[in-house]
Coordinates of N, CA, C and O in Angstrom, one line a residue:
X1 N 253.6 196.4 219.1 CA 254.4 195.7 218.1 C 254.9 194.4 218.7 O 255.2 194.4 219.9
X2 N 255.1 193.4 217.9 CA 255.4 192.4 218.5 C 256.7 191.6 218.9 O 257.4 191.4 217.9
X3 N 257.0 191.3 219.8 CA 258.5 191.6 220.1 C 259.4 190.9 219.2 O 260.4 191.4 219.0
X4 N 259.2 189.8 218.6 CA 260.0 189.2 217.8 C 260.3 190.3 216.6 O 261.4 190.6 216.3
X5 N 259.4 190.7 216.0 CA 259.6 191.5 214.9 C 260.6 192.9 215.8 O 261.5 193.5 215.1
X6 N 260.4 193.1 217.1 CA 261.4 194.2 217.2 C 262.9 193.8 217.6 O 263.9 194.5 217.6
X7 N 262.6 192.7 217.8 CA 263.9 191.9 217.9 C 265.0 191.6 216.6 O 266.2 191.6 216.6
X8 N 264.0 191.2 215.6 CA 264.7 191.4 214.4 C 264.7 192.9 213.7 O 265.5 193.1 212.7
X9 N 264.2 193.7 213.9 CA 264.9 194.8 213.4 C 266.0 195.2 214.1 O 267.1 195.4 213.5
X10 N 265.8 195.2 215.4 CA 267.1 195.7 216.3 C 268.7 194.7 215.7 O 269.9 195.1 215.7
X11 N 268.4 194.0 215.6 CA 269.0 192.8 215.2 C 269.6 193.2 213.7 O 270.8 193.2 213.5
X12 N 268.6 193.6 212.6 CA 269.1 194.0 210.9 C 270.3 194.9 211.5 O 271.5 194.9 211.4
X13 N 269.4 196.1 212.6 CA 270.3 197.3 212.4 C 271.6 197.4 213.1 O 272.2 198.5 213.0
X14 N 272.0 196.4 213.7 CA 273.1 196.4 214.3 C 274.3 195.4 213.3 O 275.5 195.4 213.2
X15 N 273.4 194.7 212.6 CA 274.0 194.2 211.7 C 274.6 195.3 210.4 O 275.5 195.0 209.7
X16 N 274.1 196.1 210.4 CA 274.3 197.4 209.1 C 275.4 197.6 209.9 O 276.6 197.3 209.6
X17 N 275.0 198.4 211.4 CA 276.2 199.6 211.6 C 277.1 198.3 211.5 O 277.9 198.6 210.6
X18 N 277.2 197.1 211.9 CA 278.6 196.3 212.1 C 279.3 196.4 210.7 O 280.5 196.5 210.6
X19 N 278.1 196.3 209.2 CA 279.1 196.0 208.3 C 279.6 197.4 207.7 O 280.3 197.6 206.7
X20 N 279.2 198.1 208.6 CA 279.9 199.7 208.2 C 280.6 200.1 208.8 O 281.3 201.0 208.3
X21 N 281.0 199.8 210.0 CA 282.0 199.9 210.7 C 283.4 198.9 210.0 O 284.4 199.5 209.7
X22 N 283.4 197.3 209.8 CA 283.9 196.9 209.4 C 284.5 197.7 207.7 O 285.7 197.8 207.4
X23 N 283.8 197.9 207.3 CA 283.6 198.1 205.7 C 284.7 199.6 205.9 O 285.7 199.7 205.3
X24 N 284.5 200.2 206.4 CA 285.5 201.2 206.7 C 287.0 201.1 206.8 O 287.8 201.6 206.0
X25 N 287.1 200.1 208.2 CA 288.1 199.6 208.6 C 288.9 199.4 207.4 O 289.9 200.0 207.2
X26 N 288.2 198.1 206.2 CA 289.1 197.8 205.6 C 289.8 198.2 204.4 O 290.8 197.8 203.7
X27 N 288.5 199.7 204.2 CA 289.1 200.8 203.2 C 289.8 201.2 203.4 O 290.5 201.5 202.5
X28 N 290.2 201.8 205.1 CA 291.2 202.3 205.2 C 292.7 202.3 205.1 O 293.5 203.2 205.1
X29 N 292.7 201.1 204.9 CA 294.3 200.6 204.9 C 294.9 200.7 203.7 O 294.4 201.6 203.0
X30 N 295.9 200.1 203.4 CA 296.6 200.5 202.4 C 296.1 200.1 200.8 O 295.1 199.3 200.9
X31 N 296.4 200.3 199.8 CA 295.5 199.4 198.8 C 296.7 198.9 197.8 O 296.6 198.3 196.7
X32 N 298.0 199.4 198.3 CA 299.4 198.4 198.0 C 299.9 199.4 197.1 O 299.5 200.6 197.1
X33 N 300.8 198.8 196.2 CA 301.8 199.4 195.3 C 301.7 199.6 193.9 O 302.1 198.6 193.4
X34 N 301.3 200.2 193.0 CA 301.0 201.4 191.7 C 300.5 199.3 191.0 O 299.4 199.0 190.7
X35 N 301.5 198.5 190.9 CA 301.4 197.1 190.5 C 299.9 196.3 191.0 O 299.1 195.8 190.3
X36 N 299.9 196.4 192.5 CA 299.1 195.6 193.3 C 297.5 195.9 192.8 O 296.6 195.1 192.6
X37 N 297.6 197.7 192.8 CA 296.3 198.4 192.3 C 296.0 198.1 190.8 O 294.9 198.0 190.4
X38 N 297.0 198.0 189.9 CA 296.7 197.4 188.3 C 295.8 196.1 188.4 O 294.8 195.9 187.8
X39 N 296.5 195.3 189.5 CA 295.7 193.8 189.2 C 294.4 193.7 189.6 O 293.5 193.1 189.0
X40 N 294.4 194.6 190.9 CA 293.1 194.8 191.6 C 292.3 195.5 191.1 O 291.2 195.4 191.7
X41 N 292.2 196.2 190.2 CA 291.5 197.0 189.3 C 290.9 196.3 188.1 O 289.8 196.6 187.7
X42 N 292.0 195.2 187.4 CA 291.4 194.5 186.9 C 290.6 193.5 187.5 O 289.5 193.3 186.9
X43 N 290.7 193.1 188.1 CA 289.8 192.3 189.3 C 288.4 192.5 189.6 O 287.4 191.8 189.6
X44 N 288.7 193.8 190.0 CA 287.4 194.5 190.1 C 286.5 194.9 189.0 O 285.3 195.1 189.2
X45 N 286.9 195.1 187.9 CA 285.8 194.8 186.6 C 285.5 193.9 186.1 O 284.6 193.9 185.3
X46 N 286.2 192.7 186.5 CA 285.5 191.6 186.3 C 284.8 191.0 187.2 O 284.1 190.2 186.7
X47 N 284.6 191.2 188.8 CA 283.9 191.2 188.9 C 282.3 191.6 189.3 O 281.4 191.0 190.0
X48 N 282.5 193.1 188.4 CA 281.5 193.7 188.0 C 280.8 193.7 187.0 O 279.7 194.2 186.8
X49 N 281.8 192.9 185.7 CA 281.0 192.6 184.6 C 279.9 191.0 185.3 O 278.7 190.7 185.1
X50 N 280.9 190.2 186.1 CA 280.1 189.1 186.3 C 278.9 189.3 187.4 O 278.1 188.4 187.5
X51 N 278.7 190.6 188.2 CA 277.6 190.3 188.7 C 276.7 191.3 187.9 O 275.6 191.4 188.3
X52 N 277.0 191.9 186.9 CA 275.6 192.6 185.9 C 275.4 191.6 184.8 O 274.4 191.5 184.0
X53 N 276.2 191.0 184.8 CA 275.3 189.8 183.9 C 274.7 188.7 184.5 O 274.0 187.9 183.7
X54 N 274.8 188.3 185.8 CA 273.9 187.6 186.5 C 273.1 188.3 187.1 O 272.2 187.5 187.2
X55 N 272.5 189.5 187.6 CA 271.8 190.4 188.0 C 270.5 190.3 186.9 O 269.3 190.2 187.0
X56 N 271.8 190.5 185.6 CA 270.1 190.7 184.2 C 269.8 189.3 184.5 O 268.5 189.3 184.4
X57 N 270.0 188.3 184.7 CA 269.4 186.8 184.3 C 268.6 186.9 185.5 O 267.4 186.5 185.3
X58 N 269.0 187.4 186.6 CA 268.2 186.6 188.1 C 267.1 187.4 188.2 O 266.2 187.3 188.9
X59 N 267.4 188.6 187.2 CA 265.8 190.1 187.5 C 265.2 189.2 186.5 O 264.4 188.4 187.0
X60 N 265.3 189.2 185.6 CA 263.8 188.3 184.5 C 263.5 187.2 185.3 O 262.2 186.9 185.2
X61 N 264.3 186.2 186.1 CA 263.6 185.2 187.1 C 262.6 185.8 188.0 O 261.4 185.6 187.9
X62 N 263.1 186.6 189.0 CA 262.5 187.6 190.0 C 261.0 188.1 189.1 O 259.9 187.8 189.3
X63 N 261.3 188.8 188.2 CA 260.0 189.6 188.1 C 259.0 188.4 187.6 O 257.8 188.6 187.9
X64 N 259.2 187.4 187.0 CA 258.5 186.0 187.2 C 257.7 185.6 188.1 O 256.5 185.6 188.1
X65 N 258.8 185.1 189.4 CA 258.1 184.6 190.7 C 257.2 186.3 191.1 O 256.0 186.4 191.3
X66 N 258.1 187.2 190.9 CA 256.7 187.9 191.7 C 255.0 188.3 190.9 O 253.9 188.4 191.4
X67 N 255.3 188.3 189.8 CA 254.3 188.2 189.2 C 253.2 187.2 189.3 O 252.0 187.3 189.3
X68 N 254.1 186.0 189.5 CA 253.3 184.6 189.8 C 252.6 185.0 191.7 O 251.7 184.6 192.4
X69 N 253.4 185.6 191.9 CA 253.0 185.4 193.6 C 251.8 186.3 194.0 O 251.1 186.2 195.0
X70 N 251.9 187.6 192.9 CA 251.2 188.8 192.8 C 249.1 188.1 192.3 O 248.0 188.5 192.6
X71 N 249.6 187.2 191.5 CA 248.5 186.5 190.7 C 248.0 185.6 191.7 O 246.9 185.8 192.0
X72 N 248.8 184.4 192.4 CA 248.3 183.1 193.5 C 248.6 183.2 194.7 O 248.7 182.2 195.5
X73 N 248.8 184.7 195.0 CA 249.0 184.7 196.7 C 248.1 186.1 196.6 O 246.9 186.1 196.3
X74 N 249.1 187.5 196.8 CA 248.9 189.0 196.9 C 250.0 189.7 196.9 O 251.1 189.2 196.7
X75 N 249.6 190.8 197.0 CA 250.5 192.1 196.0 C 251.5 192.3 197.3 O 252.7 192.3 197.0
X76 N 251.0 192.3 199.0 CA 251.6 192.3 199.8 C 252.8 190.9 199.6 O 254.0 191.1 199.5
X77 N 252.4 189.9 199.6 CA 253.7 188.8 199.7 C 254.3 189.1 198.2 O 255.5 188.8 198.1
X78 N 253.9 189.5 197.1 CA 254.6 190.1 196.0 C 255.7 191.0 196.4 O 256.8 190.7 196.1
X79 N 255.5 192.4 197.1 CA 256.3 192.9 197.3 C 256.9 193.0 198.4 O 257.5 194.1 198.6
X80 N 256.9 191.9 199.4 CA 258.1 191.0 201.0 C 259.2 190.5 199.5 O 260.4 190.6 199.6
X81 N 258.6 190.1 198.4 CA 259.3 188.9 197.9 C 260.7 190.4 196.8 O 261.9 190.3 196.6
X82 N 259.9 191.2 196.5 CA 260.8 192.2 195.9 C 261.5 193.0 196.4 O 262.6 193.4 196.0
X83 N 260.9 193.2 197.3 CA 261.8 194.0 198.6 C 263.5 192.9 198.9 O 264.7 193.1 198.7
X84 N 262.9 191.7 199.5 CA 264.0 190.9 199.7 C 265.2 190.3 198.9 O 266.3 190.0 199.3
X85 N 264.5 190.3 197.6 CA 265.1 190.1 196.3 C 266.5 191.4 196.4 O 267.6 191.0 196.3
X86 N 266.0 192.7 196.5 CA 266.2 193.9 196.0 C 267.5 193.6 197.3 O 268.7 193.4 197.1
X87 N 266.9 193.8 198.3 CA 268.0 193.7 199.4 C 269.1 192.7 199.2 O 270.3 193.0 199.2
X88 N 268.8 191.1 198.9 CA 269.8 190.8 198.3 C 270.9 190.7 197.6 O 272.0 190.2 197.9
X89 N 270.2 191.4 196.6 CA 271.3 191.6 195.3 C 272.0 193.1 195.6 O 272.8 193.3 194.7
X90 N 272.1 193.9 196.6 CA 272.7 195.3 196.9 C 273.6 194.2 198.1 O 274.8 194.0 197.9
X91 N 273.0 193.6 199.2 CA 274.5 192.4 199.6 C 275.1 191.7 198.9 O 276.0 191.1 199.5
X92 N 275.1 191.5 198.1 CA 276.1 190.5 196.9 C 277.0 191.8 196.6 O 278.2 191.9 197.0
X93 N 276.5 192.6 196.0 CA 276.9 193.5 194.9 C 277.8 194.3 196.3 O 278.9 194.7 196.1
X94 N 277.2 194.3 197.3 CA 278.3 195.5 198.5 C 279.5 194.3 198.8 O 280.6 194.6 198.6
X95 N 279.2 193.3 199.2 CA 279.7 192.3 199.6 C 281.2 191.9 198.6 O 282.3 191.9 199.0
X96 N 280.7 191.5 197.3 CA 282.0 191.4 196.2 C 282.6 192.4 195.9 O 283.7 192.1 195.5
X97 N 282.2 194.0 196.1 CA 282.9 195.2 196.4 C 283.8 195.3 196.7 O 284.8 195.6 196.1
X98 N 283.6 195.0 198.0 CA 284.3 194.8 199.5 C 285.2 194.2 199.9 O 286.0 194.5 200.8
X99 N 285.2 192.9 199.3 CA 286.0 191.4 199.3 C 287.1 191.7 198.2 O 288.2 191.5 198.5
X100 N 286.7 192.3 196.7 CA 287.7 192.5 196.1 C 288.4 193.5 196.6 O 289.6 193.2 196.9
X101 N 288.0 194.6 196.7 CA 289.5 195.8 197.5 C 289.9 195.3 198.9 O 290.5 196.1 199.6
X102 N 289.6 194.1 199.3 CA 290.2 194.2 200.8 C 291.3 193.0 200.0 O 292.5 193.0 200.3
X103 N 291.0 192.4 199.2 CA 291.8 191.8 198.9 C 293.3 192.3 198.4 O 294.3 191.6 198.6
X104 N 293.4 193.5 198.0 CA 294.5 194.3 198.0 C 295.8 194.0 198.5 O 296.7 194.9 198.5

């Protein structure tokens, strides 16, 4: 295998355990007072309404480009491009999770 490619896996996977380790840390703490959690709660549905309605807009773009890529490239760079897509949008979606309850 070629080292660069093992380089960057070693490299994703240390990046995971870090944001799980972090991602812990900042659950653990307090998430404030009966008031603090009302706001943050509202907070947090909204910004769950706003990333499922950009999610539907950017998946009908996505299944476009792959389609197109699946037709003028191959099925292989079709699905690097879905795969990466997919990974993506699960860091956005972990990421604004995360940011809103730390915000607490």
């Amino acid at each position: 295998m070629n080292t660069t490619i093992i380089f960057a896996l070693v490299a994703a996977a240390l990046s995971i355990v870090y944001g799980i380790v972090l991602t812990r840390n900042i659950l653990k703490k307090s998430a404030g007072n009966e008031r603090m959690q009302e706001i943050a709660k509202a907070i947090q549905q909204g910004a769950r309404a706003y990333l499922n309605r950009q999610y539907k807009t950017i998946a009908l773009i996505g299944l476009v480009v792959f389609i197109l890529l699946w037709i003028f490239l191959n099925l292989t760079t079709a699905l690097g491009f879905l795969v990466g897509a997919i990974l993506s949008a699960l860091a956005g979606f972990i990421g604004m999770n995360v940011s809103v309850r730390a915000n607490v």
